[in-house]
Short mmCIF file of C-alpha atoms in Angstrom, two decimals:
data_model
loop_
_atom_site.label_atom_id
_atom_site.label_comp_id
_atom_site.label_asym_id
_atom_site.label_seq_id
_atom_site.Cartn_x
_atom_site.Cartn_y
_atom_site.Cartn_z
CA UNK A 109 11.57 6.47 -32.57
CA UNK A 110 11.40 4.74 -28.81
CA UNK A 111 9.06 4.90 -25.85
CA UNK A 112 12.25 5.88 -23.38
CA UNK A 113 11.72 9.02 -25.71
CA UNK A 114 8.45 9.92 -24.97
CA UNK A 115 9.17 9.30 -21.31
CA UNK A 116 12.48 11.66 -21.38
CA UNK A 117 9.54 14.51 -22.80
CA UNK A 118 7.65 14.45 -20.23
CA UNK A 119 7.45 15.39 -16.34
CA UNK A 120 8.68 12.00 -15.09
CA UNK A 121 6.02 11.94 -13.19
CA UNK A 122 4.67 8.33 -11.17
CA UNK A 123 1.45 8.39 -9.72
CA UNK A 124 1.02 5.53 -7.42
CA UNK A 125 -1.50 3.65 -4.81
CA UNK A 126 -1.82 0.72 -2.63
CA UNK A 127 -4.12 -1.46 -4.37
CA UNK A 128 -6.08 -2.15 -0.76
CA UNK A 129 -6.93 2.32 -1.16
CA UNK A 130 -10.54 2.58 -1.72
CA UNK A 131 -11.50 3.65 -5.05
CA UNK A 132 -12.79 7.14 -3.33
CA UNK A 133 -9.56 7.73 -2.30
CA UNK A 134 -7.97 7.00 -5.29
CA UNK A 135 -10.30 9.12 -7.79
CA UNK A 136 -9.44 11.77 -5.15
CA UNK A 137 -5.52 11.43 -6.24
CA UNK A 138 -6.68 11.85 -9.72
CA UNK A 139 -8.22 15.11 -9.85
CA UNK A 140 -5.64 15.94 -7.05
CA UNK A 141 -2.58 15.48 -9.26
CA UNK A 142 -4.29 15.89 -12.44
CA UNK A 143 -3.79 13.01 -14.05
CA UNK A 144 -5.50 10.26 -16.09
CA UNK A 145 -4.86 7.13 -14.17
CA UNK A 146 -2.39 5.53 -11.60
CA UNK A 147 -0.47 3.11 -10.89
CA UNK A 148 -1.49 0.10 -8.52
CA UNK A 149 0.79 -1.41 -6.63
CA UNK A 150 1.35 -4.33 -4.36
CA UNK A 151 2.94 -4.83 -0.36
CA UNK A 152 6.12 -5.25 -2.51
CA UNK A 153 5.47 -2.07 -4.32
CA UNK A 154 5.31 -4.41 -7.78
CA UNK A 155 2.97 -2.87 -10.29
CA UNK A 156 -0.65 -5.22 -10.20
CA UNK A 157 -2.69 -2.90 -12.15
CA UNK A 158 -3.47 0.55 -13.08
CA UNK A 159 -6.74 2.57 -12.67
CA UNK A 160 -7.81 4.64 -15.08
CA UNK A 161 -10.56 7.49 -15.81
CA UNK A 162 -12.65 4.54 -17.94
CA UNK A 163 -12.33 3.02 -14.26
CA UNK A 164 -14.28 5.73 -12.86
CA UNK A 165 -16.91 5.57 -15.50
CA UNK A 166 -17.14 1.86 -15.00
CA UNK A 167 -17.86 2.31 -11.29
CA UNK A 168 -20.61 5.28 -11.51
CA UNK A 169 -22.13 2.63 -14.59
CA UNK A 170 -22.38 -0.23 -12.05
CA UNK A 171 -23.06 1.07 -8.88
CA UNK A 172 -19.31 0.26 -7.40
CA UNK A 173 -19.77 1.86 -3.88
CA UNK A 174 -16.24 3.52 -3.98
CA UNK A 175 -15.92 4.08 -0.22
CA UNK A 176 -16.09 0.55 0.65
CA UNK A 177 -14.76 -0.27 -2.46
CA UNK A 178 -11.14 -1.86 -2.39
CA UNK A 179 -9.02 -0.14 -5.74
CA UNK A 180 -7.59 -4.12 -6.61
CA UNK A 181 -11.42 -5.06 -6.77
CA UNK A 182 -12.31 -3.30 -9.47
CA UNK A 183 -9.11 -4.08 -11.60
CA UNK A 184 -9.40 -5.52 -14.98
CA UNK A 185 -7.97 -9.24 -16.76
CA UNK A 186 -5.02 -8.70 -18.23
CA UNK A 187 -2.27 -5.70 -17.57
CA UNK A 188 0.23 -5.15 -20.74
CA UNK A 189 2.92 -3.41 -20.09
CA UNK A 190 5.67 -1.64 -22.11
CA UNK A 191 9.76 -1.90 -22.27
CA UNK A 192 11.09 1.96 -22.45
CA UNK A 193 12.80 0.41 -25.36
CA UNK A 194 10.09 -0.31 -27.27
CA UNK A 195 9.64 1.29 -30.57
CA UNK A 196 6.98 4.02 -30.45
CA UNK A 197 5.21 2.21 -33.81
CA UNK A 198 5.00 -1.10 -32.28
CA UNK A 199 3.54 0.45 -29.26
CA UNK A 200 0.78 2.46 -31.06
CA UNK A 201 -0.17 -0.75 -33.13
CA UNK A 202 -0.70 -2.89 -30.10
CA UNK A 203 -2.62 -0.25 -28.23
CA UNK A 204 -4.82 0.65 -31.05
CA UNK A 205 -5.41 -3.20 -31.48
CA UNK A 206 -5.99 -3.68 -28.28
CA UNK A 207 -8.31 -0.31 -27.67
CA UNK A 208 -5.22 0.92 -25.12
CA UNK A 209 -5.52 4.78 -23.47
CA UNK A 210 -2.80 4.63 -20.75
CA UNK A 211 0.47 2.23 -21.68
CA UNK A 212 2.60 1.36 -18.66
CA UNK A 213 6.20 1.32 -19.03
CA UNK A 214 7.91 -0.86 -16.57
CA UNK A 215 12.07 -2.41 -17.14
CA UNK A 216 12.02 -5.59 -14.44
CA UNK A 217 10.31 -4.70 -11.17
CA UNK A 218 10.54 -1.06 -11.86
CA UNK A 219 7.65 1.40 -13.12
CA UNK A 220 9.43 4.24 -15.42
CA UNK A 221 6.22 5.88 -16.38
CA UNK A 222 2.84 5.94 -18.28
CA UNK A 223 2.37 7.63 -21.97
CA UNK A 224 -1.09 7.72 -22.94
CA UNK A 225 -2.70 6.94 -26.39
CA UNK A 226 -2.64 10.89 -26.63
CA UNK A 227 1.60 11.40 -25.88
CA UNK A 228 1.77 8.36 -29.14
CA UNK A 229 -0.12 10.51 -31.43
CA UNK A 230 1.43 13.82 -30.59
CA UNK A 231 4.76 12.43 -31.03
CA UNK A 232 4.03 10.72 -34.38
CA UNK A 233 1.88 12.78 -36.09
CA UNK A 234 4.18 15.93 -36.77
CA UNK A 235 6.55 13.04 -38.59
CA UNK A 236 3.42 11.55 -40.46
CA UNK A 237 2.59 15.27 -41.36
CA UNK A 238 6.28 16.07 -42.64
CA UNK A 239 6.65 12.96 -44.73
CA UNK A 240 3.05 13.97 -46.40
CA UNK A 241 4.32 17.76 -47.47
CA UNK A 242 7.97 16.46 -48.57
CA UNK A 243 5.70 13.63 -51.28
#
């Protein structure tokens, strides 16, 4: 199974914010769109990061002034992306090792979508249960 299979089964919703949006505006988008993470893009609409619920907690815990802080200022270090042709098992392994909850799927400069760790588990679990029953 490929990550593309999971993308195909989800609503293809790519939620982006410009890196100059404020943290407060970005949090509002998370709430309005009912998503747990958004893509952060630069002036050329290229992926420069992601902003997730975990970043909201970080901002709150460290006293970041959400109305005055640009979302690019809160970003994490290394951004790990995946191609849609990546095997689910490989992505699950990387996500587990790196403690990733959100996996950006990118082909070249095009953002294809976001897969969560929950999406991965939801697709793998029935297969594991089937194999366990067969044993």
